[in-house]
PDB file of C-alpha atoms and ligand atoms in Angstrom:
ATOM      1  CA  MET I  24     -79.902-214.483-133.959  1.00  0.00           C
ATOM      2  CA  LYS I  25     -82.762-216.734-132.946  1.00  0.00           C
ATOM      3  CA  LEU I  26     -82.566-218.751-129.730  1.00  0.00           C
ATOM      4  CA  LYS I  27     -82.422-222.448-130.664  1.00  0.00           C
ATOM      5  CA  ILE I  28     -84.678-224.477-128.391  1.00  0.00           C
ATOM      6  CA  GLY I  29     -84.859-228.244-127.875  1.00  0.00           C
ATOM      7  CA  ILE I  30     -87.656-229.913-125.889  1.00  0.00           C
ATOM      8  CA  VAL I  31     -87.235-233.117-123.868  1.00  0.00           C
ATOM      9  CA  GLY I  32     -90.611-234.708-123.107  1.00  0.00           C
ATOM     10  CA  CYS I  33     -93.444-234.260-125.600  1.00  0.00           C
ATOM     11  CA  GLY I  34     -96.444-234.638-123.269  1.00  0.00           C
ATOM     12  CA  ALA I  35     -98.914-231.955-122.139  1.00  0.00           C
ATOM     13  CA  ILE I  36     -96.302-229.290-121.275  1.00  0.00           C
ATOM     14  CA  GLY I  37     -93.753-230.066-124.009  1.00  0.00           C
ATOM     15  CA  SER I  38     -96.447-230.069-126.716  1.00  0.00           C
ATOM     16  CA  SER I  39     -97.961-226.763-125.536  1.00  0.00           C
ATOM     17  CA  LEU I  40     -94.518-225.151-125.500  1.00  0.00           C
ATOM     18  CA  ALA I  41     -93.643-226.485-128.959  1.00  0.00           C
ATOM     19  CA  ARG I  42     -96.842-224.952-130.360  1.00  0.00           C
ATOM     20  CA  VAL I  43     -96.182-221.576-128.727  1.00  0.00           C
ATOM     21  CA  ILE I  44     -92.519-221.442-129.813  1.00  0.00           C
ATOM     22  CA  THR I  45     -93.369-222.133-133.460  1.00  0.00           C
ATOM     23  CA  LYS I  46     -96.490-219.952-133.536  1.00  0.00           C
ATOM     24  CA  ASP I  47     -95.965-216.968-131.217  1.00  0.00           C
ATOM     25  CA  PHE I  48     -92.186-216.731-130.696  1.00  0.00           C
ATOM     26  CA  SER I  49     -91.034-217.488-134.235  1.00  0.00           C
ATOM     27  CA  LYS I  50     -89.301-214.109-134.613  1.00  0.00           C
ATOM     28  CA  GLN I  51     -87.039-214.600-131.592  1.00  0.00           C
ATOM     29  CA  ALA I  52     -86.763-218.381-131.259  1.00  0.00           C
ATOM     30  CA  GLU I  53     -86.557-221.543-133.311  1.00  0.00           C
ATOM     31  CA  LEU I  54     -87.639-225.015-132.248  1.00  0.00           C
ATOM     32  CA  VAL I  55     -84.743-227.234-133.349  1.00  0.00           C
ATOM     33  CA  ALA I  56     -85.292-230.640-131.739  1.00  0.00           C
ATOM     34  CA  LEU I  57     -87.822-232.842-129.946  1.00  0.00           C
ATOM     35  CA  TYR I  58     -86.972-235.896-127.868  1.00  0.00           C
ATOM     36  CA  ASP I  59     -89.095-238.305-125.837  1.00  0.00           C
ATOM     37  CA  LEU I  60     -88.484-241.791-124.439  1.00  0.00           C
ATOM     38  CA  ASN I  61     -91.634-242.770-126.317  1.00  0.00           C
ATOM     39  CA  SER I  62     -90.397-242.076-129.844  1.00  0.00           C
ATOM     40  CA  SER I  63     -93.895-241.875-131.352  1.00  0.00           C
ATOM     41  CA  LYS I  64     -94.676-238.727-129.315  1.00  0.00           C
ATOM     42  CA  PRO I  65     -92.180-236.334-130.982  1.00  0.00           C
ATOM     43  CA  LYS I  66     -93.183-237.706-134.379  1.00  0.00           C
ATOM     44  CA  ILE I  67     -96.863-236.982-133.741  1.00  0.00           C
ATOM     45  CA  LEU I  68     -96.057-233.548-132.306  1.00  0.00           C
ATOM     46  CA  ALA I  69     -93.786-232.573-135.226  1.00  0.00           C
ATOM     47  CA  LYS I  70     -96.560-233.556-137.643  1.00  0.00           C
ATOM     48  CA  ARG I  71     -99.136-231.552-135.688  1.00  0.00           C
ATOM     49  CA  ILE I  72     -97.052-228.378-135.752  1.00  0.00           C
ATOM     50  CA  ARG I  73     -96.048-229.090-139.370  1.00  0.00           C
ATOM     51  CA  LYS I  74     -92.291-228.991-138.843  1.00  0.00           C
ATOM     52  CA  LYS I  75     -89.747-231.339-140.404  1.00  0.00           C
ATOM     53  CA  ASN I  76     -86.387-232.654-139.104  1.00  0.00           C
ATOM     54  CA  LEU I  77     -87.145-232.037-135.439  1.00  0.00           C
ATOM     55  CA  VAL I  78     -87.214-235.589-134.085  1.00  0.00           C
ATOM     56  CA  VAL I  79     -84.040-236.921-132.460  1.00  0.00           C
ATOM     57  CA  PHE I  80     -83.506-240.285-130.799  1.00  0.00           C
ATOM     58  CA  GLU I  81     -81.131-239.372-128.021  1.00  0.00           C
ATOM     59  CA  LEU I  82     -80.627-236.547-125.565  1.00  0.00           C
ATOM     60  CA  GLY I  83     -77.067-235.828-126.754  1.00  0.00           C
ATOM     61  CA  ALA I  84     -78.254-235.063-130.282  1.00  0.00           C
ATOM     62  CA  LEU I  85     -80.884-232.647-128.951  1.00  0.00           C
ATOM     63  CA  ILE I  86     -78.330-230.850-126.774  1.00  0.00           C
ATOM     64  CA  LEU I  87     -75.919-230.396-129.692  1.00  0.00           C
ATOM     65  CA  ARG I  88     -78.580-228.568-131.717  1.00  0.00           C
ATOM     66  CA  SER I  89     -79.852-226.316-128.878  1.00  0.00           C
ATOM     67  CA  ASP I  90     -78.926-223.103-127.037  1.00  0.00           C
ATOM     68  CA  LEU I  91     -81.686-223.741-124.503  1.00  0.00           C
ATOM     69  CA  VAL I  92     -83.057-227.163-123.527  1.00  0.00           C
ATOM     70  CA  ILE I  93     -86.510-227.370-121.961  1.00  0.00           C
ATOM     71  CA  GLU I  94     -86.997-230.407-119.722  1.00  0.00           C
ATOM     72  CA  ALA I  95     -90.680-231.412-119.515  1.00  0.00           C
ATOM     73  CA  ALA I  96     -90.254-235.134-118.906  1.00  0.00           C
ATOM     74  CA  SER I  97     -90.122-236.515-115.364  1.00  0.00           C
ATOM     75  CA  SER I  98     -88.647-235.770-111.948  1.00  0.00           C
ATOM     76  CA  ARG I  99     -86.872-239.136-112.146  1.00  0.00           C
ATOM     77  CA  CYS I 100     -84.634-237.845-114.945  1.00  0.00           C
ATOM     78  CA  SER I 101     -84.641-234.025-114.614  1.00  0.00           C
ATOM     79  CA  TRP I 102     -81.421-233.808-112.572  1.00  0.00           C
ATOM     80  CA  GLY I 103     -79.570-236.095-115.034  1.00  0.00           C
ATOM     81  CA  ILE I 104     -80.836-234.039-117.984  1.00  0.00           C
ATOM     82  CA  ALA I 105     -79.909-230.720-116.338  1.00  0.00           C
ATOM     83  CA  LYS I 106     -76.414-232.051-115.563  1.00  0.00           C
ATOM     84  CA  GLU I 107     -75.812-233.188-119.147  1.00  0.00           C
ATOM     85  CA  VAL I 108     -77.169-229.943-120.630  1.00  0.00           C
ATOM     86  CA  LEU I 109     -75.128-227.654-118.350  1.00  0.00           C
ATOM     87  CA  SER I 110     -71.973-229.727-118.794  1.00  0.00           C
ATOM     88  CA  SER I 111     -72.350-229.162-122.551  1.00  0.00           C
ATOM     89  CA  GLY I 112     -72.451-225.394-122.012  1.00  0.00           C
ATOM     90  CA  ARG I 113     -76.170-224.941-122.753  1.00  0.00           C
ATOM     91  CA  ASP I 114     -78.909-223.283-120.694  1.00  0.00           C
ATOM     92  CA  VAL I 115     -81.749-225.374-119.275  1.00  0.00           C
ATOM     93  CA  MET I 116     -85.346-224.775-118.188  1.00  0.00           C
ATOM     94  CA  VAL I 117     -86.547-227.436-115.753  1.00  0.00           C
ATOM     95  CA  MET I 118     -90.242-228.257-115.283  1.00  0.00           C
ATOM     96  CA  SER I 119     -89.820-231.429-113.181  1.00  0.00           C
ATOM     97  CA  VAL I 120     -88.488-229.403-110.266  1.00  0.00           C
ATOM     98  CA  GLY I 121     -89.036-232.227-107.777  1.00  0.00           C
ATOM     99  CA  GLY I 122     -85.925-233.918-109.184  1.00  0.00           C
ATOM    100  CA  LEU I 123     -83.838-230.892-108.183  1.00  0.00           C
ATOM    101  CA  ILE I 124     -85.125-230.317-104.654  1.00  0.00           C
ATOM    102  CA  ALA I 125     -81.966-231.691-103.020  1.00  0.00           C
ATOM    103  CA  LYS I 126     -79.562-230.546-105.753  1.00  0.00           C
ATOM    104  CA  TYR I 127     -79.554-226.759-105.435  1.00  0.00           C
ATOM    105  CA  SER I 128     -75.874-226.312-104.550  1.00  0.00           C
ATOM    106  CA  GLU I 129     -74.638-228.858-107.124  1.00  0.00           C
ATOM    107  CA  LEU I 130     -76.815-227.184-109.762  1.00  0.00           C
ATOM    108  CA  THR I 131     -75.443-223.747-108.876  1.00  0.00           C
ATOM    109  CA  LYS I 132     -71.821-224.950-109.023  1.00  0.00           C
ATOM    110  CA  LEU I 133     -72.346-226.669-112.380  1.00  0.00           C
ATOM    111  CA  ALA I 134     -74.113-223.667-113.929  1.00  0.00           C
ATOM    112  CA  LYS I 135     -71.356-221.320-112.687  1.00  0.00           C
ATOM    113  CA  ARG I 136     -68.572-223.606-113.915  1.00  0.00           C
ATOM    114  CA  HIS I 137     -70.042-223.674-117.444  1.00  0.00           C
ATOM    115  CA  ASN I 138     -71.333-220.082-117.394  1.00  0.00           C
ATOM    116  CA  CYS I 139     -74.904-221.226-118.063  1.00  0.00           C
ATOM    117  CA  ARG I 140     -78.365-220.420-116.736  1.00  0.00           C
ATOM    118  CA  VAL I 141     -81.004-222.617-115.095  1.00  0.00           C
ATOM    119  CA  TYR I 142     -84.603-221.421-115.403  1.00  0.00           C
ATOM    120  CA  ILE I 143     -87.244-222.728-112.982  1.00  0.00           C
ATOM    121  CA  PRO I 144     -90.773-221.392-113.670  1.00  0.00           C
ATOM    122  CA  SER I 145     -93.047-220.628-110.695  1.00  0.00           C
ATOM    123  CA  GLY I 146     -95.503-223.265-111.917  1.00  0.00           C
ATOM    124  CA  ALA I 147     -98.971-223.566-110.475  1.00  0.00           C
ATOM    125  CA  ILE I 148     -98.475-221.215-107.519  1.00  0.00           C
ATOM    126  CA  ALA I 149     -98.491-217.488-106.861  1.00  0.00           C
ATOM    127  CA  GLY I 150     -96.148-215.656-104.531  1.00  0.00           C
ATOM    128  CA  ILE I 151     -92.682-216.835-105.594  1.00  0.00           C
ATOM    129  CA  ASP I 152     -91.833-213.250-106.616  1.00  0.00           C
ATOM    130  CA  ALA I 153     -92.669-211.890-103.148  1.00  0.00           C
ATOM    131  CA  LEU I 154     -91.031-214.819-101.339  1.00  0.00           C
ATOM    132  CA  LYS I 155     -87.759-214.261-103.208  1.00  0.00           C
ATOM    133  CA  ALA I 156     -87.772-210.581-102.224  1.00  0.00           C
ATOM    134  CA  ALA I 157     -88.809-211.283 -98.622  1.00  0.00           C
ATOM    135  CA  LYS I 158     -86.001-213.850 -98.264  1.00  0.00           C
ATOM    136  CA  ILE I 159     -83.424-211.094 -98.622  1.00  0.00           C
ATOM    137  CA  GLY I 160     -84.756-209.436 -95.458  1.00  0.00           C
ATOM    138  CA  GLY I 161     -85.316-212.758 -93.641  1.00  0.00           C
ATOM    139  CA  VAL I 162     -88.140-215.320 -93.731  1.00  0.00           C
ATOM    140  CA  LYS I 163     -89.342-217.035 -90.545  1.00  0.00           C
ATOM    141  CA  LYS I 164     -91.926-219.482 -91.827  1.00  0.00           C
ATOM    142  CA  VAL I 165     -93.308-220.813 -95.138  1.00  0.00           C
ATOM    143  CA  THR I 166     -96.390-223.025 -95.279  1.00  0.00           C
ATOM    144  CA  LEU I 167     -98.056-224.631 -98.288  1.00  0.00           C
ATOM    145  CA  THR I 168    -101.595-225.950 -97.918  1.00  0.00           C
ATOM    146  CA  THR I 169    -102.878-227.974-100.858  1.00  0.00           C
ATOM    147  CA  LEU I 170    -106.557-228.860-101.268  1.00  0.00           C
ATOM    148  CA  LYS I 171    -107.583-231.404-103.881  1.00  0.00           C
ATOM    149  CA  ASN I 172    -110.564-233.598-104.535  1.00  0.00           C
ATOM    150  CA  PRO I 173    -110.118-236.925-102.673  1.00  0.00           C
ATOM    151  CA  LEU I 174    -110.152-238.853-105.961  1.00  0.00           C
ATOM    152  CA  SER I 175    -106.997-236.975-107.065  1.00  0.00           C
ATOM    153  CA  PHE I 176    -105.140-239.103-104.512  1.00  0.00           C
ATOM    154  CA  LYS I 177    -106.116-242.396-106.148  1.00  0.00           C
ATOM    155  CA  GLY I 178    -103.108-244.692-106.451  1.00  0.00           C
ATOM    156  CA  VAL I 179    -100.980-242.798-103.886  1.00  0.00           C
ATOM    157  CA  LYS I 180     -99.127-245.527-101.941  1.00  0.00           C
ATOM    158  CA  TYR I 181     -99.182-243.579 -98.647  1.00  0.00           C
ATOM    159  CA  ILE I 182    -103.013-243.456 -98.790  1.00  0.00           C
ATOM    160  CA  GLU I 183    -103.356-247.132 -99.721  1.00  0.00           C
ATOM    161  CA  GLU I 184    -101.009-248.194 -96.895  1.00  0.00           C
ATOM    162  CA  ARG I 185    -103.179-246.348 -94.391  1.00  0.00           C
ATOM    163  CA  GLY I 186    -106.334-248.026 -95.710  1.00  0.00           C
ATOM    164  CA  ILE I 187    -107.998-244.643 -96.386  1.00  0.00           C
ATOM    165  CA  ASP I 188    -111.143-245.073 -98.518  1.00  0.00           C
ATOM    166  CA  LEU I 189    -111.142-241.934-100.686  1.00  0.00           C
ATOM    167  CA  PHE I 190    -114.772-242.504-101.755  1.00  0.00           C
ATOM    168  CA  LYS I 191    -115.888-242.250 -98.093  1.00  0.00           C
ATOM    169  CA  ILE I 192    -114.352-238.809 -97.444  1.00  0.00           C
ATOM    170  CA  LYS I 193    -117.381-236.509 -97.028  1.00  0.00           C
ATOM    171  CA  LYS I 194    -115.687-233.490 -95.369  1.00  0.00           C
ATOM    172  CA  ASP I 195    -112.196-231.961 -95.461  1.00  0.00           C
ATOM    173  CA  ARG I 196    -109.619-234.428 -94.158  1.00  0.00           C
ATOM    174  CA  VAL I 197    -105.928-233.686 -93.531  1.00  0.00           C
ATOM    175  CA  LEU I 198    -103.964-236.457 -95.257  1.00  0.00           C
ATOM    176  CA  PHE I 199    -100.507-235.158 -94.442  1.00  0.00           C
ATOM    177  CA  SER I 200     -98.775-232.501 -92.383  1.00  0.00           C
ATOM    178  CA  GLY I 201     -94.979-232.273 -92.291  1.00  0.00           C
ATOM    179  CA  SER I 202     -91.902-231.008 -94.099  1.00  0.00           C
ATOM    180  CA  ALA I 203     -91.676-230.410 -97.854  1.00  0.00           C
ATOM    181  CA  ALA I 204     -88.902-233.033 -97.909  1.00  0.00           C
ATOM    182  CA  GLU I 205     -91.313-235.703 -96.603  1.00  0.00           C
ATOM    183  CA  ALA I 206     -94.231-234.408 -98.718  1.00  0.00           C
ATOM    184  CA  VAL I 207     -92.379-234.792-102.021  1.00  0.00           C
ATOM    185  CA  LYS I 208     -91.529-238.396-101.158  1.00  0.00           C
ATOM    186  CA  LEU I 209     -95.054-239.376-100.102  1.00  0.00           C
ATOM    187  CA  PHE I 210     -97.115-237.276-102.566  1.00  0.00           C
ATOM    188  CA  PRO I 211     -95.336-237.246-105.931  1.00  0.00           C
ATOM    189  CA  GLN I 212     -98.255-235.291-107.483  1.00  0.00           C
ATOM    190  CA  ASN I 213     -97.453-232.350-105.210  1.00  0.00           C
ATOM    191  CA  ILE I 214     -93.764-232.558-105.805  1.00  0.00           C
ATOM    192  CA  ASN I 215     -93.209-229.590-108.130  1.00  0.00           C
ATOM    193  CA  VAL I 216     -95.137-227.001-106.129  1.00  0.00           C
ATOM    194  CA  ALA I 217     -93.394-227.981-102.882  1.00  0.00           C
ATOM    195  CA  ALA I 218     -90.019-228.077-104.637  1.00  0.00           C
ATOM    196  CA  VAL I 219     -90.303-224.603-106.220  1.00  0.00           C
ATOM    197  CA  LEU I 220     -91.432-223.178-102.895  1.00  0.00           C
ATOM    198  CA  SER I 221     -88.556-224.850-101.007  1.00  0.00           C
ATOM    199  CA  LEU I 222     -85.887-223.808-103.519  1.00  0.00           C
ATOM    200  CA  SER I 223     -86.992-220.179-103.581  1.00  0.00           C
ATOM    201  CA  GLY I 224     -87.596-219.919 -99.838  1.00  0.00           C
ATOM    202  CA  ILE I 225     -86.187-221.598 -96.734  1.00  0.00           C
ATOM    203  CA  GLY I 226     -85.416-225.104 -98.027  1.00  0.00           C
ATOM    204  CA  GLN I 227     -87.107-228.487 -98.027  1.00  0.00           C
ATOM    205  CA  ASP I 228     -86.720-229.234 -94.300  1.00  0.00           C
ATOM    206  CA  LYS I 229     -88.087-225.929 -92.975  1.00  0.00           C
ATOM    207  CA  THR I 230     -90.923-225.459 -95.521  1.00  0.00           C
ATOM    208  CA  ARG I 231     -94.135-226.919 -94.030  1.00  0.00           C
ATOM    209  CA  VAL I 232     -96.720-228.706 -96.160  1.00  0.00           C
ATOM    210  CA  LYS I 233    -100.306-229.665 -95.360  1.00  0.00           C
ATOM    211  CA  ILE I 234    -102.309-231.776 -97.816  1.00  0.00           C
ATOM    212  CA  ILE I 235    -106.097-231.854 -97.520  1.00  0.00           C
ATOM    213  CA  ALA I 236    -108.605-234.049 -99.334  1.00  0.00           C
ATOM    214  CA  SER I 237    -111.635-231.810 -99.882  1.00  0.00           C
ATOM    215  CA  PRO I 238    -114.763-233.315-101.482  1.00  0.00           C
ATOM    216  CA  LYS I 239    -116.095-229.802-102.253  1.00  0.00           C
ATOM    217  CA  VAL I 240    -113.279-228.853-104.651  1.00  0.00           C
ATOM    218  CA  ASN I 241    -112.714-229.784-108.284  1.00  0.00           C
ATOM    219  CA  LYS I 242    -109.585-227.679-108.783  1.00  0.00           C
ATOM    220  CA  ASN I 243    -106.036-227.988-107.436  1.00  0.00           C
ATOM    221  CA  ILE I 244    -105.874-225.296-104.774  1.00  0.00           C
ATOM    222  CA  HIS I 245    -102.558-224.120-103.340  1.00  0.00           C
ATOM    223  CA  GLU I 246    -102.395-221.654-100.446  1.00  0.00           C
ATOM    224  CA  ILE I 247     -99.069-220.170 -99.425  1.00  0.00           C
ATOM    225  CA  LYS I 248     -98.387-218.345 -96.173  1.00  0.00           C
ATOM    226  CA  VAL I 249     -95.098-216.587 -95.568  1.00  0.00           C
ATOM    227  CA  GLU I 250     -94.047-214.898 -92.331  1.00  0.00           C
ATOM    228  CA  SER I 251     -91.120-212.580 -92.921  1.00  0.00           C
ATOM    229  CA  GLN I 252     -89.288-209.501 -91.654  1.00  0.00           C
ATOM    230  CA  ALA I 253     -91.018-207.601 -94.472  1.00  0.00           C
ATOM    231  CA  GLY I 254     -94.478-208.686 -93.325  1.00  0.00           C
ATOM    232  CA  ASN I 255     -96.871-211.548 -93.979  1.00  0.00           C
ATOM    233  CA  ILE I 256     -97.793-212.852 -97.428  1.00  0.00           C
ATOM    234  CA  PHE I 257    -100.789-215.001 -98.282  1.00  0.00           C
ATOM    235  CA  THR I 258    -101.667-216.305-101.758  1.00  0.00           C
ATOM    236  CA  ARG I 259    -104.310-218.759-102.955  1.00  0.00           C
ATOM    237  CA  THR I 260    -104.304-220.262-106.459  1.00  0.00           C
ATOM    238  CA  GLU I 261    -107.346-222.196-107.682  1.00  0.00           C
ATOM    239  CA  ASN I 262    -105.970-224.133-110.618  1.00  0.00           C
ATOM    240  CA  ILE I 263    -107.905-225.409-113.605  1.00  0.00           C
ATOM    241  CA  LEU I 264    -106.505-228.733-114.811  1.00  0.00           C
ATOM    242  CA  HIS I 265    -104.693-229.108-118.138  1.00  0.00           C
ATOM    243  CA  PRO I 266    -107.037-230.760-120.670  1.00  0.00           C
ATOM    244  CA  ASP I 267    -104.303-233.174-121.887  1.00  0.00           C
ATOM    245  CA  ASN I 268    -103.068-234.192-118.423  1.00  0.00           C
ATOM    246  CA  PRO I 269    -105.315-233.692-115.356  1.00  0.00           C
ATOM    247  CA  LYS I 270    -102.273-234.091-113.052  1.00  0.00           C
ATOM    248  CA  THR I 271    -100.855-230.875-114.516  1.00  0.00           C
ATOM    249  CA  SER I 272    -102.377-227.461-113.786  1.00  0.00           C
ATOM    250  CA  TYR I 273    -102.960-225.225-116.799  1.00  0.00           C
ATOM    251  CA  LEU I 274    -101.194-222.351-115.010  1.00  0.00           C
ATOM    252  CA  ALA I 275     -97.970-224.413-114.848  1.00  0.00           C
ATOM    253  CA  VAL I 276     -97.854-224.500-118.651  1.00  0.00           C
ATOM    254  CA  LEU I 277     -98.561-220.775-118.899  1.00  0.00           C
ATOM    255  CA  SER I 278     -95.859-220.126-116.316  1.00  0.00           C
ATOM    256  CA  ALA I 279     -93.314-221.921-118.528  1.00  0.00           C
ATOM    257  CA  ILE I 280     -94.440-219.818-121.507  1.00  0.00           C
ATOM    258  CA  ALA I 281     -94.112-216.641-119.413  1.00  0.00           C
ATOM    259  CA  THR I 282     -90.581-217.688-118.365  1.00  0.00           C
ATOM    260  CA  LEU I 283     -89.668-218.229-122.001  1.00  0.00           C
ATOM    261  CA  LYS I 284     -91.084-214.813-122.837  1.00  0.00           C
ATOM    262  CA  GLN I 285     -88.906-213.301-120.115  1.00  0.00           C
ATOM    263  CA  ILE I 286     -85.813-214.973-121.628  1.00  0.00           C
ATOM    264  CA  LEU I 287     -86.650-213.636-125.096  1.00  0.00           C
ATOM    265  CA  GLU I 288     -87.713-210.094-124.244  1.00  0.00           C
ATOM    266  CA  PRO I 289     -85.501-207.208-123.111  1.00  0.00           C
ATOM    267  CA  ILE I 290     -87.621-206.069-120.147  1.00  0.00           C
ATOM    268  CA  ARG I 291     -88.127-208.254-117.065  1.00  0.00           C
ATOM    269  CA  ILE I 292     -91.071-207.453-114.839  1.00  0.00           C
ATOM    270  CA  GLY I 293     -91.242-208.889-111.348  1.00  0.00           C
ATOM    271  CA  THR I 294     -88.501-209.636-108.834  1.00  0.00           C
TER     272      THR I 294
HETATM  273  N1  NAD Q   2     -93.123-227.020-112.426  1.00  0.00           N
HETATM  274  C1  NAD Q   2     -94.432-227.210-112.363  1.00  0.00           C
HETATM  275  O1  NAD Q   2     -95.183-226.424-111.820  1.00  0.00           O
HETATM  276  C2  NAD Q   2     -95.036-228.417-113.000  1.00  0.00           C
HETATM  277  C3  NAD Q   2     -96.412-228.533-113.128  1.00  0.00           C
HETATM  278  C4  NAD Q   2     -96.935-229.643-113.748  1.00  0.00           C
HETATM  279  C5  NAD Q   2     -96.099-230.641-114.171  1.00  0.00           C
HETATM  280  N2  NAD Q   2     -94.762-230.544-113.991  1.00  0.00           N
HETATM  281  C6  NAD Q   2     -93.829-231.611-114.389  1.00  0.00           C
HETATM  282  O2  NAD Q   2     -93.451-231.429-115.739  1.00  0.00           O
HETATM  283  C7  NAD Q   2     -93.219-232.696-116.338  1.00  0.00           C
HETATM  284  C8  NAD Q   2     -94.047-232.804-117.616  1.00  0.00           C
HETATM  285  O3  NAD Q   2     -95.423-232.691-117.311  1.00  0.00           O
HETATM  286  P1  NAD Q   2     -96.528-233.120-118.389  1.00  0.00           P
HETATM  287  O4  NAD Q   2     -97.839-232.763-117.825  1.00  0.00           O
HETATM  288  O5  NAD Q   2     -96.134-232.630-119.725  1.00  0.00           O
HETATM  289  O6  NAD Q   2     -96.355-234.717-118.340  1.00  0.00           O
HETATM  290  P2  NAD Q   2     -96.780-235.779-119.457  1.00  0.00           P
HETATM  291  O7  NAD Q   2     -96.863-237.089-118.742  1.00  0.00           O
HETATM  292  O8  NAD Q   2     -97.942-235.299-120.235  1.00  0.00           O
HETATM  293  O9  NAD Q   2     -95.490-235.821-120.439  1.00  0.00           O
HETATM  294  C9  NAD Q   2     -94.221-236.263-120.034  1.00  0.00           C
HETATM  295  C10 NAD Q   2     -93.502-236.824-121.281  1.00  0.00           C
HETATM  296  O10 NAD Q   2     -92.128-237.054-120.935  1.00  0.00           O
HETATM  297  C11 NAD Q   2     -91.724-238.313-121.484  1.00  0.00           C
HETATM  298  N3  NAD Q   2     -90.600-238.817-120.694  1.00  0.00           N
HETATM  299  C12 NAD Q   2     -90.632-239.372-119.463  1.00  0.00           C
HETATM  300  N4  NAD Q   2     -89.379-239.686-119.055  1.00  0.00           N
HETATM  301  C13 NAD Q   2     -88.548-239.287-120.051  1.00  0.00           C
HETATM  302  C14 NAD Q   2     -87.130-239.309-120.221  1.00  0.00           C
HETATM  303  N5  NAD Q   2     -86.331-239.833-119.288  1.00  0.00           N
HETATM  304  N6  NAD Q   2     -86.617-238.820-121.366  1.00  0.00           N
HETATM  305  C15 NAD Q   2     -87.419-238.303-122.329  1.00  0.00           C
HETATM  306  N7  NAD Q   2     -88.762-238.250-122.233  1.00  0.00           N
HETATM  307  C16 NAD Q   2     -89.318-238.733-121.098  1.00  0.00           C
HETATM  308  C17 NAD Q   2     -92.967-239.180-121.427  1.00  0.00           C
HETATM  309  O11 NAD Q   2     -92.900-240.231-122.381  1.00  0.00           O
HETATM  310  C18 NAD Q   2     -94.065-238.169-121.764  1.00  0.00           C
HETATM  311  O12 NAD Q   2     -94.318-238.085-123.147  1.00  0.00           O
HETATM  312  C19 NAD Q   2     -93.596-233.752-115.278  1.00  0.00           C
HETATM  313  O13 NAD Q   2     -92.443-234.208-114.617  1.00  0.00           O
HETATM  314  C20 NAD Q   2     -94.472-232.991-114.321  1.00  0.00           C
HETATM  315  O14 NAD Q   2     -94.401-233.497-112.991  1.00  0.00           O
HETATM  316  C21 NAD Q   2     -94.229-229.438-113.441  1.00  0.00           C
END
C-alpha cells in the first residue's frame, strides 16, 4: 500500500517535496492533497506537477485524506497543525520547527496517546546524528555560530532597534550572543536551526547561539560545537540558498526529502 501524503504550505519547500513525491517516490507514496492559506498556490503547484483533485480548502480535509501530513508553512501555525494531525491519528513531518521549540513534552505525549510519529528533519545543519548519540552518554555544552551576510538581517526588528546600519558593516560583527530561547525570539530567520539543535540536544535554555554578520560571506554558514562525554564534535555547513526562497537553505529541502526516503525505505542509515 502506498503512503498517502498531504502537504500544508505550497512555497519553496512544499513545492519541491510535491515534485519529488510524484516523480521519484511514486512507487511507494502518493500525493493526495495540497493546502495553503493562499489558495492560488496549491492550484498553480497541482497544474505544474500535472495532478488533478489535489487542492483542498481546509486543513481538516487534507488530514482526512492523508497517512502522513507534511507541514511546510510557518512557525506561527506548525504547533497547531501538528496537534490537529496527531489528534486525528496521522503522522506528521514538521519543517517549521521553531514553532515546536517549547512544545517537546506536549508533542511527545500527544504522539504517544494517538500512537503516531513526528518527523523533524535535520534541516540546514550537520551533526544532529552525532549529537543524538552523544546525548546518551552526556553532553556538557552545545554552541551554534551562524555567519550570514549583513544584508540577510534586513528588516530584523532587533537590529533596527539598535540602530545598526547593515550597509556599514565592513568586518565580522557579533550581532547576538545568548541562549537559543532568546535567539529564536530575536532572529526568526535562524529559528529552525536553533530549534532542531535544542530539541535534539540540551534544550533551548542551555544551547548557546552566536550570530555574526560577515560581509565576506554569501552563504548561510552554521558551525556547531558539542562538548560531550564521548568527545568533542565540530561541524560547519556552508549553505547555498534555495532559488525560490533565499531565506531557506537548499540543504533544508534535501534534508526533508532524505527524511521522507527514510520513512519509505526499509533500511535506516545513521543514528
Ligand atoms: N527545518 C528547517 O531546516 C527549515 C529550513 C528552511 C525553512 N524552514 C521552514 O519551513 C517553512 C516553509 O519554508 P518555505 O521556504 O517553503 O517558505 P515559503 O514562504 O516559500 O512557503 C510557505 C507557504 O506556507 C503558506 N502558509 C503560511 N501560513 C500558512 C498556514 N497557516 N496554513 C497553510 N499555509 C500557510 C504560505 O502561503 C506559503 O505559500 C517555513 O516556516 C520555514 O521557516 C525550515
